[in-house]
């Protein structure tokens, strides 16, 4: 028995059992020796029973060795499991509370939105379509500035371009794209490049309902609205809304307005390269607008084409062909020749039809071809000679003899400045105001043959001088006006009275306040280009007062007429005899006077140049029996130019524009200067306007020389 037991005590440990786990095995050094065994047996025989103190000591020794700190026990394993369990438990608890908080935050932000049952996609803001006299659209105005176009009317690659570059999984997600969002986060963290994870639906929700503010609150509301859009509309309806509302730069909202703006065509007709460029603009419309950054827009379009090919929307051959023919902006794209006129139209609409709550079509008197010529003529002249003459700005108005505005240019560049210098700015007209002085004199009995003294004159310390600083002595009024003699104009103004001159100017169409002083004869009171040209119209049409207008009619989307221009008759503001006299005198300005450089072959024309003090303003207003055109050049800050006068650049611009205006029209004589014109000094028959217009025969011979001194004596002492 002993030998067998000893054999069992020497059994080897189980291989692979880790120390401290499973059966506890003793090493060879710990095994009891033969002597120990004998002692144990002896002890047993002498009373060593189970449960004795010696037995308990042995067990304690074994337990003590098992709890040695160098050997991981079961108790430590249990402690570790307890710690992990507690961490897991509190992690779950905190996760649940975080989820509850997130749900509560989302619910709160959703509550800030209008009730879902009352939520609706806002109507697209009304668009004002402005047409020229020929019925063709020349501009669009309104908050969105463009018409909406159905998705089915677009070439398929146009909406595909937006999906490929903006939201590849558009037709798969539910408004929020977790995969796309995770991808964006990964790219942002690993590359440092900022990549958005918003879907087309989220972008539309932001455009329709929210402000551009970047905040967690707005992002949550955007998500809620995106989910609502996805349940309310089909994918194609969402895409159509998006493409008709998104901003493309250069003031173009919606794909139709953008296509017209950049390519001069409808979105229905854009090519694949053009579609790619439009889709690429959405990322950064202001900086990528092809009118200002064509290379950047083309580079972005290449990325869009690659995305379309990768998505399977186009083939590799189609991509290659599109890359070989990159989109370019249309000629004059970004240039808005009708910008100033269109803005002026928009300003008048509320007065004519009240608040605009629907799309309207406005037909104007603007001649698109003439408008383009006028805009180009002003730009080219300033580009060629503006710097040399110290002139930075200009304005121009063309009127027909009924008052219809055929062209209006308010500055050298509408893109750089929208301030309308033709309508809003008021400047000193200089000698271009003199016709009202001479007309007042004609209405008081003088004629073109009346003689007045061209000599130095002094009025309370003021000494007006002629441009040449030379004096001709006695001179007839026809010559004095043609040569723009300042001393004669001042004498006439004092002779008839500055207040009467002002009445004449207001009667013909000047609306601005004019100061009743002697210097009024030299155009020191400020007027606008539009009103000065309007006041010349009665000379061109035979004496009929006109009201300048640009809007002929306004219709709603169904064609219903909301407004139609009815010419408010101002009647005769000038008697035909005086029309004939003034036209014969002002015709000499172009034949022998200060506007000899005017070039309008075959057409009888008349007009007057003007230059204000220190060459601050240069004017020419000229007319035929068909049109009146006024041109102004100067600087916005009223700084002096480098001797830019009315007889120079303004006359050149006028000639270029008037040639285009009269192209193909039958020649019309100036009123009172055609066949059967009266002989000098005689008055033709005709109706006489009401007071204060005065008619009469030639001035009777003066008993004394018509000098300023004699005139002053007559006025002061009542001597006739």
XYZ file of C-alpha atoms in Angstrom:
720
model
C 0.000 0.000 0.000
C 2.720 2.488 0.836
C 4.624 1.996 -2.359
C 1.400 2.579 -4.338
C 0.544 5.685 -2.422
C 4.039 7.041 -2.891
C 3.675 6.497 -6.607
C 0.501 8.507 -6.641
C 2.093 11.365 -4.757
C 4.811 11.681 -7.443
C 2.379 12.061 -10.368
C 3.452 14.952 -12.810
C 1.341 18.044 -13.244
C -1.067 18.276 -16.193
C 0.644 19.957 -19.226
C -0.696 23.227 -20.243
C -2.559 24.027 -17.056
C -1.708 27.583 -16.116
C -0.335 28.195 -12.673
C -2.920 29.379 -10.215
C -5.909 28.145 -12.367
C -7.556 24.675 -12.429
C -6.118 21.943 -10.157
C -3.507 23.281 -7.846
C -0.352 21.087 -8.286
C 2.724 21.050 -5.946
C 6.229 21.170 -7.317
C 8.856 18.541 -6.542
C 10.388 20.729 -3.881
C 7.065 21.033 -2.121
C 6.279 17.299 -2.122
C 6.574 15.587 1.294
C 9.680 13.339 1.811
C 9.680 9.702 2.908
C 10.423 10.765 6.449
C 7.550 13.129 6.430
C 5.316 10.317 5.267
C 6.462 8.058 8.051
C 5.949 10.852 10.523
C 2.496 11.445 9.198
C 1.563 7.826 9.564
C 3.001 7.693 13.055
C 1.106 10.770 13.999
C -2.018 9.208 12.701
C -1.535 6.202 14.789
C -0.890 8.228 17.929
C -4.026 10.255 17.660
C -3.648 12.542 14.598
C -7.274 12.646 13.516
C -8.966 14.675 10.846
C -9.752 18.066 12.181
C -6.858 18.047 14.612
C -4.758 21.133 15.041
C -1.927 19.687 13.000
C -4.195 18.834 10.185
C -5.677 22.326 10.241
C -2.197 23.822 10.209
C -1.267 21.857 7.102
C -4.371 22.993 5.298
C -3.710 26.521 6.354
C -0.213 26.264 4.968
C -1.544 25.056 1.665
C -4.101 27.878 1.568
C -1.421 30.356 2.489
C 0.693 29.297 -0.441
C -2.311 29.528 -2.753
C -2.922 33.211 -1.818
C 0.600 34.272 -2.532
C 0.574 37.687 -4.278
C 2.976 36.472 -6.970
C 0.308 34.069 -8.212
C -3.117 35.523 -9.577
C -5.885 33.824 -7.630
C -9.580 33.267 -8.331
C -10.426 36.202 -6.069
C -8.449 38.668 -8.249
C -10.094 37.332 -11.383
C -13.492 37.915 -9.821
C -12.501 41.453 -8.850
C -11.536 42.209 -12.421
C -14.777 40.827 -13.744
C -16.661 42.969 -11.255
C -14.892 46.168 -12.413
C -15.619 45.471 -16.085
C -19.225 44.739 -15.242
C -19.614 47.990 -13.391
C -18.054 49.943 -16.286
C -20.356 48.257 -18.767
C -23.361 48.958 -16.582
C -22.635 52.649 -16.168
C -21.769 52.942 -19.856
C -25.193 51.594 -20.749
C -26.851 53.915 -18.236
C -25.019 56.969 -19.522
C -25.771 55.967 -23.129
C -29.472 55.708 -22.331
C -29.460 59.130 -20.687
C -27.523 60.596 -23.613
C -30.079 59.146 -26.005
C -32.893 60.572 -23.915
C -31.159 63.966 -23.923
C -30.631 63.860 -27.682
C -34.252 62.920 -28.298
C -35.346 65.718 -25.994
C -33.088 68.240 -27.762
C -34.384 67.159 -31.172
C -37.950 67.371 -29.890
C -37.322 70.861 -28.536
C -35.817 72.122 -31.788
C -38.602 70.494 -33.774
C -41.064 72.295 -31.539
C -39.532 75.608 -32.591
C -40.651 74.932 -36.148
C -44.203 75.553 -37.350
C -46.574 72.605 -36.778
C -45.996 69.907 -39.378
C -49.635 70.040 -40.440
C -49.192 73.739 -41.251
C -45.791 73.381 -42.887
C -45.607 74.010 -46.607
C -42.911 74.802 -49.124
C -42.914 78.582 -49.494
C -44.077 79.877 -52.832
C -41.293 80.934 -55.116
C -40.925 84.735 -54.856
C -42.544 86.554 -57.788
C -40.396 87.141 -60.825
C -40.587 90.293 -62.914
C -39.819 89.561 -66.565
C -38.868 92.757 -68.377
C -39.244 92.828 -72.134
C -38.079 95.270 -74.743
C -40.308 96.985 -77.261
C -39.851 93.947 -79.524
C -41.263 91.558 -76.895
C -37.917 89.880 -76.146
C -36.780 89.519 -72.549
C -34.042 91.977 -71.652
C -33.876 91.398 -67.886
C -35.507 89.671 -64.950
C -35.978 91.124 -61.513
C -37.336 89.906 -58.208
C -35.808 88.035 -55.289
C -35.064 84.936 -57.365
C -34.616 86.646 -60.741
C -35.491 83.678 -62.884
C -38.354 81.464 -63.943
C -38.948 77.943 -62.638
C -38.446 75.081 -65.052
C -39.787 71.484 -64.741
C -37.301 68.655 -64.293
C -38.747 66.769 -67.253
C -37.938 69.714 -69.521
C -34.211 69.491 -68.776
C -31.696 67.271 -70.551
C -31.170 64.200 -68.307
C -27.468 64.864 -67.776
C -28.205 68.198 -66.089
C -29.955 66.829 -62.960
C -27.592 63.849 -63.056
C -24.661 66.233 -62.721
C -26.095 67.622 -59.477
C -26.719 64.154 -58.048
C -23.224 62.944 -58.993
C -21.341 65.796 -57.356
C -23.641 66.830 -54.513
C -25.389 63.641 -53.317
C -24.455 60.346 -54.979
C -26.856 58.360 -52.782
C -29.744 60.798 -53.264
C -32.179 58.148 -54.496
C -31.234 55.717 -51.702
C -31.272 57.661 -48.441
C -34.215 59.006 -46.429
C -33.092 62.626 -46.219
C -30.085 61.915 -44.031
C -27.265 59.822 -45.459
C -25.420 58.059 -42.576
C -22.900 56.518 -44.980
C -22.160 59.819 -46.649
C -21.950 61.542 -43.274
C -19.542 58.913 -41.917
C -17.431 59.220 -45.045
C -17.288 62.998 -44.678
C -16.263 62.730 -41.023
C -13.541 60.218 -41.931
C -12.167 62.446 -44.697
C -12.229 65.501 -42.435
C -10.349 63.662 -39.659
C -7.794 61.877 -41.804
C -6.990 64.452 -44.490
C -7.810 67.770 -42.885
C -9.925 68.682 -45.920
C -13.396 69.978 -45.176
C -16.019 67.767 -46.819
C -19.708 68.279 -46.254
C -22.077 65.456 -45.492
C -25.353 67.261 -46.207
C -27.755 65.692 -48.660
C -29.581 67.566 -51.409
C -32.692 67.326 -49.252
C -30.913 68.961 -46.320
C -29.590 71.737 -48.565
C -33.080 72.341 -49.911
C -34.528 72.434 -46.388
C -31.979 75.048 -45.403
C -32.649 77.157 -48.511
C -36.418 76.990 -48.115
C -36.939 77.404 -44.399
C -33.799 78.387 -42.498
C -31.237 81.152 -42.260
C -27.585 80.620 -43.278
C -26.618 80.571 -39.580
C -24.256 77.714 -38.684
C -25.257 76.185 -35.348
C -26.245 72.848 -33.834
C -29.787 74.142 -33.414
C -30.087 74.956 -37.120
C -28.578 71.592 -38.067
C -31.158 69.713 -36.022
C -33.998 71.747 -37.523
C -32.542 71.089 -40.964
C -32.629 67.342 -40.279
C -36.247 67.455 -39.078
C -37.297 69.443 -42.151
C -35.394 67.065 -44.425
C -37.328 64.101 -43.052
C -40.561 66.025 -43.598
C -39.628 66.836 -47.200
C -38.827 63.186 -47.884
C -42.252 62.094 -46.645
C -44.096 64.901 -48.428
C -42.459 64.887 -51.871
C -40.988 62.417 -54.313
C -37.285 62.397 -55.004
C -37.745 64.032 -58.400
C -39.911 66.757 -56.897
C -37.248 67.473 -54.288
C -34.548 67.627 -56.962
C -36.674 69.945 -59.102
C -37.278 72.282 -56.162
C -33.580 72.272 -55.374
C -32.427 73.097 -58.899
C -34.910 75.954 -59.220
C -34.004 77.562 -55.867
C -30.253 77.156 -55.424
C -27.882 80.107 -55.940
C -25.421 79.999 -58.856
C -23.590 83.285 -58.371
C -23.770 86.617 -60.229
C -27.297 87.203 -58.943
C -28.672 84.054 -60.610
C -31.086 81.927 -58.557
C -32.267 78.736 -60.199
C -30.801 76.767 -63.073
C -32.750 78.667 -65.745
C -31.498 82.069 -64.629
C -27.950 80.712 -64.374
C -28.015 79.237 -67.870
C -29.289 82.511 -69.284
C -26.745 84.490 -67.294
C -23.658 82.496 -68.213
C -24.457 80.849 -71.538
C -27.138 83.076 -73.031
C -29.536 80.159 -73.461
C -32.267 78.284 -71.650
C -31.367 75.459 -69.271
C -33.315 73.242 -71.669
C -30.542 73.632 -74.225
C -27.319 73.408 -72.195
C -24.623 70.984 -73.306
C -22.957 68.358 -71.109
C -19.900 70.562 -70.353
C -22.233 73.444 -69.488
C -24.333 71.183 -67.252
C -21.196 70.096 -65.413
C -20.143 73.696 -64.900
C -23.549 74.675 -63.520
C -23.547 71.765 -61.079
C -20.034 72.661 -59.968
C -20.948 76.249 -59.106
C -23.184 75.280 -56.189
C -20.198 74.526 -53.953
C -18.928 78.113 -54.052
C -21.093 80.241 -56.366
C -19.504 83.608 -55.654
C -15.879 82.572 -56.114
C -16.511 80.132 -58.987
C -18.849 82.294 -61.094
C -17.423 81.871 -64.620
C -17.872 85.557 -65.394
C -15.140 86.285 -62.855
C -13.256 82.965 -62.530
C -13.626 80.941 -65.717
C -10.583 78.743 -65.034
C -11.856 77.832 -61.585
C -15.310 77.020 -62.949
C -13.827 74.828 -65.683
C -11.602 72.962 -63.220
C -14.610 72.290 -60.997
C -16.581 71.083 -64.046
C -13.870 68.482 -64.716
C -14.415 67.100 -61.214
C -18.153 66.913 -61.877
C -17.621 65.045 -65.142
C -15.374 62.520 -63.388
C -18.052 62.020 -60.721
C -20.711 61.497 -63.417
C -18.587 58.881 -65.160
C -17.848 57.148 -61.868
C -21.566 57.062 -61.054
C -22.370 55.564 -64.447
C -24.354 58.560 -65.703
C -22.065 59.083 -68.684
C -19.560 56.892 -70.519
C -15.811 57.407 -70.555
C -16.050 58.560 -74.182
C -18.663 61.171 -73.267
C -16.437 62.413 -70.455
C -13.445 62.616 -72.775
C -15.414 64.554 -75.386
C -16.789 66.970 -72.777
C -13.301 67.583 -71.380
C -12.042 68.416 -74.875
C -14.721 71.086 -75.262
C -14.981 72.892 -71.900
C -17.863 75.291 -71.372
C -17.216 78.999 -71.871
C -19.386 81.952 -71.013
C -21.382 83.568 -73.771
C -20.147 86.747 -75.358
C -20.965 89.671 -73.084
C -22.082 87.251 -70.354
C -22.057 89.028 -67.036
C -22.589 92.318 -68.865
C -26.081 93.649 -68.343
C -26.640 96.465 -70.869
C -30.200 96.929 -69.635
C -29.386 96.834 -65.929
C -30.013 100.494 -65.177
C -33.212 100.590 -67.217
C -34.462 97.355 -65.616
C -33.857 98.699 -62.106
C -35.725 101.880 -63.004
C -38.630 99.772 -64.265
C -38.695 97.796 -61.009
C -38.771 100.987 -58.954
C -41.890 102.197 -60.771
C -43.864 98.950 -60.650
C -45.086 99.225 -57.050
C -46.460 102.677 -57.792
C -48.259 101.461 -60.913
C -49.703 98.106 -59.787
C -49.137 97.941 -56.029
C -47.389 95.068 -54.204
C -46.155 92.345 -56.542
C -47.562 89.010 -55.381
C -47.324 87.055 -58.636
C -45.084 86.745 -61.669
C -45.552 89.683 -64.014
C -44.375 90.526 -67.516
C -43.467 94.150 -68.204
C -43.258 95.376 -71.774
C -41.127 98.491 -72.055
C -40.239 101.098 -74.653
C -36.585 100.019 -74.584
C -35.069 99.089 -77.952
C -32.695 96.212 -77.012
C -30.408 96.755 -80.008
C -30.146 100.492 -79.395
C -29.669 99.885 -75.667
C -26.694 97.638 -76.408
C -25.207 100.230 -78.765
C -25.626 103.004 -76.194
C -24.066 100.940 -73.427
C -21.113 100.001 -75.633
C -20.626 103.537 -76.943
C -20.291 104.946 -73.430
C -18.011 102.128 -72.271
C -15.745 102.358 -75.319
C -15.453 106.140 -75.150
C -14.513 106.111 -71.473
C -12.115 103.204 -71.962
C -10.402 105.034 -74.820
C -10.326 108.619 -73.577
C -11.614 108.645 -70.011
C -8.240 108.410 -68.292
C -6.663 110.993 -70.574
C -9.510 113.433 -69.901
C -9.882 112.602 -66.215
C -13.428 111.318 -66.715
C -14.618 108.238 -64.851
C -18.382 108.195 -65.358
C -21.118 109.023 -67.772
C -24.818 108.656 -68.477
C -27.033 108.648 -71.530
C -30.740 108.766 -72.379
C -32.480 108.303 -75.730
C -36.142 109.380 -76.015
C -38.568 109.234 -78.890
C -40.592 112.360 -79.537
C -43.533 110.944 -77.547
C -41.409 110.525 -74.415
C -40.763 106.795 -74.661
C -37.328 105.892 -73.295
C -35.586 103.929 -76.030
C -32.256 103.520 -74.217
C -30.960 104.464 -70.796
C -27.434 104.001 -69.465
C -26.767 105.070 -65.893
C -23.005 104.559 -65.734
C -19.989 102.989 -67.357
C -20.517 99.586 -65.656
C -23.688 98.297 -64.047
C -21.708 95.397 -62.567
C -19.429 97.803 -60.687
C -22.025 100.363 -59.633
C -25.825 100.234 -59.771
C -26.221 103.955 -59.046
C -28.320 105.362 -61.880
C -26.679 108.608 -62.951
C -29.185 109.135 -65.752
C -32.171 109.300 -63.383
C -30.958 109.923 -59.844
C -27.876 112.134 -60.232
C -28.238 115.865 -60.694
C -25.461 117.961 -62.168
C -24.963 121.463 -63.525
C -25.936 121.494 -67.221
C -23.832 124.518 -68.092
C -24.627 126.026 -71.460
C -26.993 123.143 -72.265
C -29.518 125.151 -70.206
C -29.302 128.228 -72.472
C -32.114 127.180 -74.861
C -34.635 127.911 -72.078
C -33.190 131.406 -71.710
C -33.414 132.034 -75.447
C -36.909 130.553 -75.694
C -38.078 132.867 -72.920
C -36.628 135.781 -74.876
C -38.336 134.620 -78.099
C -41.634 134.440 -76.224
C -41.130 138.062 -75.139
C -40.810 139.302 -78.700
C -37.184 138.778 -79.630
C -36.137 136.867 -82.768
C -33.005 135.037 -83.910
C -31.994 138.256 -85.698
C -32.252 140.405 -82.596
C -28.911 141.941 -81.715
C -27.374 142.024 -78.269
C -23.990 143.167 -77.061
C -21.240 140.635 -76.494
C -19.076 142.554 -74.054
C -17.767 142.146 -70.490
C -20.460 142.347 -67.853
C -20.317 142.601 -64.075
C -23.132 141.818 -61.640
C -22.450 142.347 -57.942
C -18.834 141.327 -58.357
C -19.597 138.399 -60.655
C -17.979 138.667 -64.079
C -19.091 135.915 -66.483
C -16.702 135.419 -69.369
C -16.863 133.705 -72.718
C -14.966 130.471 -73.133
C -12.559 132.118 -75.586
C -12.276 135.219 -73.356
C -12.924 137.213 -76.535
C -15.878 139.501 -77.247
C -17.590 140.198 -80.569
C -19.509 143.321 -79.766
C -23.001 143.476 -81.307
C -24.126 139.990 -82.368
C -27.437 138.432 -83.357
C -29.003 135.844 -81.080
C -28.635 133.034 -83.631
C -24.870 133.454 -83.620
C -24.741 134.007 -79.871
C -26.465 130.691 -79.177
C -24.499 128.747 -81.798
C -21.211 129.999 -80.331
C -22.516 129.736 -76.739
C -21.587 133.300 -75.796
C -21.998 133.574 -72.026
C -22.306 137.338 -71.796
C -25.271 137.426 -74.189
C -27.054 134.622 -72.316
C -26.623 136.460 -69.001
C -27.911 139.710 -70.519
C -30.974 137.920 -71.871
C -31.683 136.250 -68.511
C -31.575 139.596 -66.756
C -33.667 141.142 -69.504
C -36.534 138.673 -69.205
C -35.983 137.882 -65.532
C -34.470 134.714 -64.028
C -37.851 133.726 -62.571
C -39.387 133.721 -66.047
C -36.571 131.549 -67.353
C -37.297 129.062 -64.581
C -40.986 129.026 -65.456
C -40.099 128.209 -69.051
C -37.772 125.382 -68.045
C -40.377 123.855 -65.719
C -43.041 124.145 -68.377
C -40.955 122.205 -70.876
C -40.117 119.396 -68.470
C -37.426 120.311 -65.931
C -38.582 119.032 -62.538
C -35.653 119.965 -60.294
C -35.579 123.080 -58.162
C -33.906 125.981 -59.970
C -32.425 129.051 -58.295
C -33.698 132.405 -59.658
C -30.421 134.243 -60.052
C -28.458 135.646 -62.951
C -26.198 132.607 -63.154
C -29.210 130.475 -64.109
C -28.381 131.499 -67.688
C -25.173 129.484 -67.481
C -26.818 126.369 -66.047
C -25.679 126.575 -62.439
C -28.781 124.836 -61.061
C -28.570 121.060 -61.138
C -30.737 118.761 -63.270
C -30.767 115.088 -64.260
C -29.945 113.732 -67.700
C -33.458 112.332 -68.075
C -35.271 115.570 -67.294
C -32.989 117.710 -69.465
C -33.501 115.397 -72.440
C -37.250 115.420 -71.745
C -37.306 119.210 -71.744
C -35.695 119.231 -75.207
C -38.401 116.939 -76.622
C -40.860 119.785 -77.397
C -38.257 121.255 -79.742
C -38.196 117.932 -81.604
C -41.944 117.237 -81.751
C -43.313 120.684 -82.564
C -43.963 122.079 -79.065
C -45.836 119.248 -77.303
C -44.988 118.582 -73.679
C -44.058 114.972 -72.954
C -43.841 112.770 -69.901
C -40.849 110.423 -70.062
C -41.943 106.838 -69.589
C -40.460 103.387 -70.001
C -43.356 101.018 -69.151
C -45.920 100.367 -71.876
C -47.966 97.627 -70.176
C -47.859 95.070 -67.385
C -49.430 91.591 -67.583
C -49.733 88.743 -65.121
C -48.777 85.153 -65.898
C -52.113 84.459 -67.576
C -51.823 87.470 -69.862
C -54.269 89.695 -68.007
C -53.333 93.364 -68.386
C -52.645 94.947 -65.014
C -51.482 98.314 -66.371
C -51.351 100.072 -69.708
C -49.694 103.423 -70.361
C -52.112 106.145 -71.304
C -50.205 109.216 -72.417
C -51.232 112.047 -70.118
C -51.492 114.888 -72.597
C -49.549 117.920 -71.480
C -50.652 119.739 -74.585
C -48.703 122.485 -76.297
C -45.990 123.988 -74.147
C -44.423 126.021 -76.912
C -45.979 127.885 -79.830
C -45.019 126.663 -83.311
C -43.461 130.040 -84.213
C -41.080 129.733 -81.292
C -40.382 126.090 -82.118
C -39.297 127.202 -85.582
C -37.097 129.966 -84.213
C -35.392 127.753 -81.643
C -34.811 124.926 -84.108
C -33.292 127.242 -86.678
C -30.923 128.605 -84.023
C -29.976 125.287 -82.447
C -29.446 123.746 -85.864
C -26.611 126.219 -86.310
C -24.924 124.716 -83.253
C -24.291 121.553 -85.282
C -23.566 123.383 -88.550
C -21.278 126.210 -87.481
C -21.220 126.201 -83.687
C -19.816 124.214 -80.777
C -21.227 120.854 -81.936
C -19.703 120.872 -85.430
C -18.200 117.428 -84.741
C -21.669 115.879 -84.595
C -21.960 113.302 -87.370
C -25.428 112.245 -88.520
C -25.366 112.213 -92.326
C -28.595 113.051 -94.099
C -30.524 114.034 -90.991
C -31.345 117.599 -89.992
C -30.432 117.844 -86.322
C -30.103 120.461 -83.617
C -28.872 120.661 -80.057
C -26.693 122.372 -77.499
C -23.406 121.589 -75.778
C -22.711 122.375 -72.143
C -19.673 122.563 -69.887
C -19.898 123.490 -66.206
C -17.341 125.478 -64.243
C -13.834 123.977 -64.008
C -14.867 121.354 -66.553
C -16.694 119.335 -63.908
C -19.516 118.332 -66.272
C -19.595 117.855 -70.032
C -22.954 117.693 -71.836
C -24.509 117.422 -75.233
C -28.243 117.206 -75.839
C -29.151 116.854 -79.483
C -32.266 115.856 -81.408
C -33.891 115.146 -84.747
C -37.528 114.865 -85.759
C -37.385 111.280 -84.401
C -35.268 111.130 -81.262
C -33.687 113.178 -78.484
C -30.419 112.015 -76.918
C -28.724 113.517 -73.901
C -25.151 112.635 -72.896
C -23.328 113.575 -69.672
C -19.736 112.879 -68.661
C -18.019 113.670 -65.370
C -16.952 112.266 -62.012
C -19.121 111.070 -59.145
C -17.305 113.325 -56.663
C -17.732 116.385 -58.931
C -13.980 116.737 -59.246
C -12.753 118.723 -62.265
C -11.874 116.814 -65.406
C -8.867 117.480 -67.610
C -10.723 119.998 -69.790
C -13.370 117.568 -70.992
C -15.950 119.814 -72.673
C -19.353 119.219 -74.184
C -18.108 119.723 -77.738
C -15.730 116.763 -77.536
C -16.423 113.268 -76.215
C -20.172 113.786 -75.545
C -20.712 114.762 -79.186
C -18.811 111.677 -80.365
C -20.919 109.366 -78.189
C -24.102 111.114 -79.333
C -23.177 110.626 -82.998
C -22.533 106.920 -82.588
C -25.797 106.302 -80.762
C -27.946 108.444 -83.030
C -26.608 106.750 -86.158
C -27.820 103.433 -84.774
C -31.158 104.913 -83.721
C -31.908 106.320 -87.188
C -30.646 103.380 -89.205
C -33.284 102.426 -91.773
C -35.760 105.165 -90.812
C -37.113 107.679 -93.344
C -35.707 111.165 -92.873
C -37.931 113.550 -90.907
C -37.410 117.327 -90.896
C -37.105 119.356 -87.747
C -40.412 121.090 -86.939
C -40.530 124.525 -88.483
C -37.411 124.056 -90.612
C -38.799 122.088 -93.567
C -40.431 123.275 -96.770
C -42.359 126.489 -96.369
C -40.309 127.687 -93.423
C -40.876 131.364 -92.631
C -38.403 133.904 -93.779
C -36.163 135.344 -91.086
C -38.103 137.733 -88.929
C -41.531 136.434 -89.955
C -43.791 134.292 -87.759
C -45.533 131.179 -89.092
C -49.168 130.623 -88.185
C -50.005 128.312 -85.307
C -51.810 127.919 -82.010
C -50.484 129.899 -79.103
C -50.113 128.162 -75.705
C -51.623 129.666 -72.625
C -49.797 132.148 -70.435
C -46.897 132.627 -69.692
C -45.983 131.934 -73.325
C -45.921 135.273 -75.143
C -46.029 135.600 -78.902
C -45.495 138.580 -81.067
C -43.741 140.001 -84.051
C -40.139 140.997 -84.382
C -38.794 143.332 -81.768
C -39.374 146.974 -82.765
C -36.297 149.089 -83.345
C -34.870 150.261 -80.066
C -34.627 153.993 -79.531
C -31.449 153.441 -77.556
C -28.681 150.858 -77.903
C -29.659 147.538 -76.314
C -26.990 147.644 -73.640
C -27.073 146.232 -70.118
C -26.824 149.738 -68.666
C -29.918 150.950 -70.544
C -31.789 147.775 -69.581
C -30.990 148.263 -65.886
C -32.181 151.893 -66.059
C -35.425 150.732 -67.656
C -35.976 148.127 -64.944
C -35.017 150.336 -62.030
C -36.796 153.548 -63.052
C -39.623 152.210 -65.234
C -38.453 154.010 -68.357
C -39.847 152.372 -71.504
